[in-house]
Coordinates of C-alpha atoms in Angstrom, one line a residue:
Chain A
K15 CA 86.8 103.5 91.4
Q16 CA 88.9 103.8 94.4
E17 CA 92.6 104.4 93.4
V18 CA 95.9 105.4 94.8
T19 CA 98.5 107.4 92.7
Q20 CA 102.2 108.1 93.3
I21 CA 104.2 110.6 91.6
P22 CA 107.2 110.2 90.4
A23 CA 107.5 106.8 89.7
A24 CA 111.2 107.5 90.1
L25 CA 113.4 109.6 91.6
S26 CA 117.3 110.1 92.3
V27 CA 118.8 112.4 94.4
P28 CA 122.3 113.1 96.0
E29 CA 123.2 112.0 99.5
G30 CA 122.1 114.5 102.2
E31 CA 119.1 116.4 100.4
N32 CA 115.5 116.6 101.7
L33 CA 113.1 115.0 99.9
V34 CA 109.2 114.4 99.5
L35 CA 107.2 111.7 97.9
N36 CA 103.8 112.1 96.8
C37 CA 100.4 110.1 97.0
S38 CA 97.2 111.2 96.0
F39 CA 93.7 109.0 96.4
T40 CA 90.4 109.4 94.9
D41 CA 88.1 109.3 97.8
S42 CA 88.4 111.4 100.9
A43 CA 86.5 108.6 102.9
I44 CA 89.5 106.8 104.5
Y45 CA 90.3 105.1 107.8
N46 CA 93.9 105.2 107.5
L47 CA 96.8 105.5 104.9
Q48 CA 100.1 103.7 105.5
W49 CA 103.6 104.4 103.9
F50 CA 105.7 100.8 103.4
R51 CA 109.3 100.6 102.5
Q52 CA 110.1 97.6 99.9
D53 CA 113.4 96.5 99.0
P54 CA 114.3 94.7 95.7
G55 CA 112.6 91.4 96.0
K56 CA 111.8 91.6 99.5
G57 CA 108.7 92.2 101.7
L58 CA 106.8 95.3 103.0
T59 CA 108.4 97.2 105.9
S60 CA 105.8 99.1 107.5
L61 CA 107.0 102.7 107.9
L62 CA 104.3 105.2 109.3
L63 CA 100.5 104.7 109.7
I64 CA 98.2 107.9 109.9
Q65 CA 94.7 107.5 111.0
S66 CA 92.0 109.9 109.3
S67 CA 91.9 111.6 112.5
Q68 CA 95.6 112.6 112.1
R69 CA 97.4 115.2 110.1
E70 CA 100.9 113.8 110.5
Q71 CA 103.1 111.1 111.9
T72 CA 107.0 111.5 112.6
S73 CA 109.3 108.6 112.9
G74 CA 113.0 109.7 113.3
R75 CA 114.0 111.4 109.7
L76 CA 110.6 110.4 108.0
N77 CA 107.3 112.6 108.5
A78 CA 104.2 111.8 106.9
S79 CA 101.4 114.3 106.3
L80 CA 97.5 113.5 105.3
D81 CA 95.2 115.8 103.6
K82 CA 92.0 114.0 103.7
S83 CA 90.0 116.7 101.8
S84 CA 92.7 117.1 98.8
G85 CA 93.1 113.6 98.7
R86 CA 96.8 113.9 99.3
S87 CA 99.7 112.3 101.3
T88 CA 103.5 113.1 101.2
L89 CA 106.3 111.4 102.9
Y90 CA 109.2 113.5 103.8
I91 CA 112.6 112.1 104.2
A92 CA 115.1 114.4 106.1
A93 CA 119.0 114.4 105.2
S94 CA 118.7 111.1 102.8
Q95 CA 121.2 108.5 103.0
P96 CA 122.0 105.7 100.6
G97 CA 120.5 103.3 102.8
D98 CA 117.2 105.0 102.1
S99 CA 117.3 103.8 98.6
A100 CA 114.5 101.3 98.2
T101 CA 110.6 101.7 96.8
Y102 CA 108.5 103.7 98.8
L103 CA 104.8 102.6 98.4
C104 CA 101.8 104.2 100.0
A105 CA 98.4 102.0 100.9
V106 CA 95.1 103.5 101.9
N107 CA 92.2 101.7 103.7
F108 CA 89.3 103.2 102.3
Q109 CA 85.9 103.2 104.1
G110 CA 83.6 100.2 104.0
A111 CA 86.3 98.2 102.9
Q112 CA 89.0 95.9 104.9
K113 CA 91.5 95.7 102.1
L114 CA 94.4 98.1 101.4
V115 CA 94.6 99.5 98.0
F116 CA 98.2 100.2 97.3
G117 CA 99.8 102.6 94.8
Q118 CA 102.5 101.6 92.1
G119 CA 105.2 102.9 94.5
T120 CA 108.0 105.5 93.8
R121 CA 111.5 104.1 93.6
L122 CA 114.1 106.2 95.3
T123 CA 118.1 106.3 94.7
I124 CA 120.4 107.9 96.9
N125 CA 123.5 108.8 95.3
P126 CA 126.7 109.1 97.6
Chain B
E10 CA 108.1 91.8 118.9
P11 CA 105.5 89.5 117.4
E12 CA 105.4 89.2 113.6
V13 CA 103.8 87.6 110.9
T14 CA 105.5 84.6 109.1
Q15 CA 105.2 82.7 105.9
T16 CA 106.6 79.5 104.7
P17 CA 107.8 78.7 102.2
S18 CA 110.0 81.7 101.2
H19 CA 110.3 80.6 97.6
Q20 CA 108.2 78.0 95.7
V21 CA 108.8 76.6 92.5
T22 CA 105.8 74.4 90.8
Q23 CA 104.7 73.3 87.6
M24 CA 101.8 74.9 85.7
G25 CA 98.9 72.8 86.5
Q26 CA 99.9 72.0 90.0
E27 CA 98.3 72.6 93.4
V28 CA 100.1 74.9 95.8
I29 CA 99.5 75.8 99.3
L30 CA 101.3 78.8 100.8
R31 CA 101.2 79.0 104.6
C32 CA 101.2 82.0 106.9
V33 CA 101.3 82.3 110.7
P34 CA 99.5 85.5 111.8
I35 CA 100.3 87.5 114.9
S36 CA 98.7 85.5 117.8
N37 CA 95.8 87.8 118.8
H38 CA 94.9 89.0 115.6
L39 CA 91.5 88.2 114.3
Y40 CA 91.5 89.5 110.7
F41 CA 93.8 87.9 108.4
Y42 CA 94.7 88.9 104.6
W43 CA 96.5 87.9 101.6
Y44 CA 97.8 90.1 98.8
R45 CA 100.0 89.5 95.8
Q46 CA 102.4 91.4 93.7
I47 CA 103.4 90.4 90.4
L48 CA 106.8 91.7 89.0
G49 CA 106.8 95.0 88.3
Q50 CA 103.3 95.8 89.3
K51 CA 101.2 97.0 92.3
V52 CA 100.4 95.1 95.5
E53 CA 96.7 93.9 95.0
F54 CA 94.6 92.7 97.4
L55 CA 93.3 89.4 97.3
V56 CA 91.0 88.1 100.2
S57 CA 90.3 89.0 103.8
F58 CA 89.3 86.4 106.4
Y59 CA 87.4 86.8 109.6
N60 CA 85.8 84.5 112.0
N61 CA 86.2 81.5 110.0
E62 CA 84.9 82.8 106.7
I63 CA 85.6 85.2 103.9
S64 CA 84.7 88.6 104.6
E65 CA 85.9 90.2 101.4
K66 CA 87.6 89.3 98.2
S67 CA 88.5 90.6 94.8
E68 CA 87.9 89.4 91.3
I69 CA 91.0 87.9 91.2
F70 CA 90.1 85.6 93.9
D71 CA 88.3 83.2 91.6
D72 CA 87.5 79.4 92.1
Q73 CA 90.9 78.6 91.7
F74 CA 91.8 79.9 95.1
S75 CA 91.1 79.1 98.2
V76 CA 91.8 79.9 102.1
E77 CA 91.6 78.2 105.2
R78 CA 92.5 78.5 109.0
P79 CA 93.2 74.7 109.6
D80 CA 94.4 75.2 113.3
G81 CA 94.4 78.2 116.0
S82 CA 97.6 79.4 114.3
N83 CA 98.1 78.8 110.4
F84 CA 96.2 80.5 107.6
T85 CA 96.9 79.1 104.3
L86 CA 96.0 80.0 100.7
K87 CA 95.6 77.3 98.3
I88 CA 95.9 77.9 94.4
R89 CA 94.1 74.5 93.1
S90 CA 95.5 74.4 89.5
T91 CA 98.5 76.8 88.9
K92 CA 98.9 79.0 85.7
L93 CA 102.0 80.9 84.6
E94 CA 100.4 84.2 85.4
D95 CA 99.9 83.3 89.1
S96 CA 103.7 83.7 89.4
A97 CA 104.1 86.4 92.0
M98 CA 105.2 87.3 95.6
Y99 CA 102.3 86.6 98.0
F100 CA 102.1 88.4 101.1
C101 CA 100.1 87.6 104.2
A102 CA 98.8 90.3 106.7
S103 CA 97.1 90.0 109.7
S104 CA 95.2 93.0 112.0
D105 CA 93.6 92.9 115.4
Q106 CA 90.5 94.4 114.5
G107 CA 89.2 95.3 111.0
G108 CA 88.7 98.8 109.4
P109 CA 91.1 101.5 110.9
Y110 CA 93.7 98.8 112.5
E111 CA 96.8 98.7 111.1
Q112 CA 97.9 95.5 109.0
Y113 CA 101.1 93.7 109.4
F114 CA 102.6 92.0 106.6
G115 CA 104.8 89.0 106.5
P116 CA 108.1 88.4 104.2
G117 CA 106.3 86.9 101.3
T118 CA 106.3 84.0 99.5
R119 CA 107.7 83.8 95.9
L120 CA 105.6 81.7 93.9
T121 CA 107.1 80.6 90.5
V122 CA 105.3 78.6 88.1
T123 CA 106.9 77.0 85.0

């Protein structure tokens, strides 16, 4: 079964720290992987999309890496700010399917 | 920048009633999707739609659910007889192609079944 797992489920760090969120997936045959941000009760904001042929993508203070062979992706957030507090979701588009398979998310709290 | 829109933002309905959730995908996109997120749970795929027919569906998408593209701009999800467990946030998404192409999500409709 194709599954996506995110660890940890929750993370609390002081403002200014650099941090890493982890995502693992069960099948290396993927089209792409997306990282989303979700604020409480709100929709999904796409942060970064990594195609299967890419190793990483960067947007501002965010950097996402992809290691297909080990079935892992990381989202690196530099110089965290209280406004980064949200749930971060990883979603994988496995080959042969059109759907995105989501992880359960990491709830991030940045303390001022 | 083009975006996916959804209406209503929140719908309350009684158990057993029919509901229609509406989405306007990005105008040049060809693939359309519905996902749902029950409170505190993962986002789950429901169905994808291409060329006026369902291209993929999950086991959640049973006979209670249907999708339609009634005109050139709208994409709808109908739940025929709502149950308490249908209460969730429903997200519409679209992409200009299938497979490796990015899916763009709408803001969601929160459905509450009482």
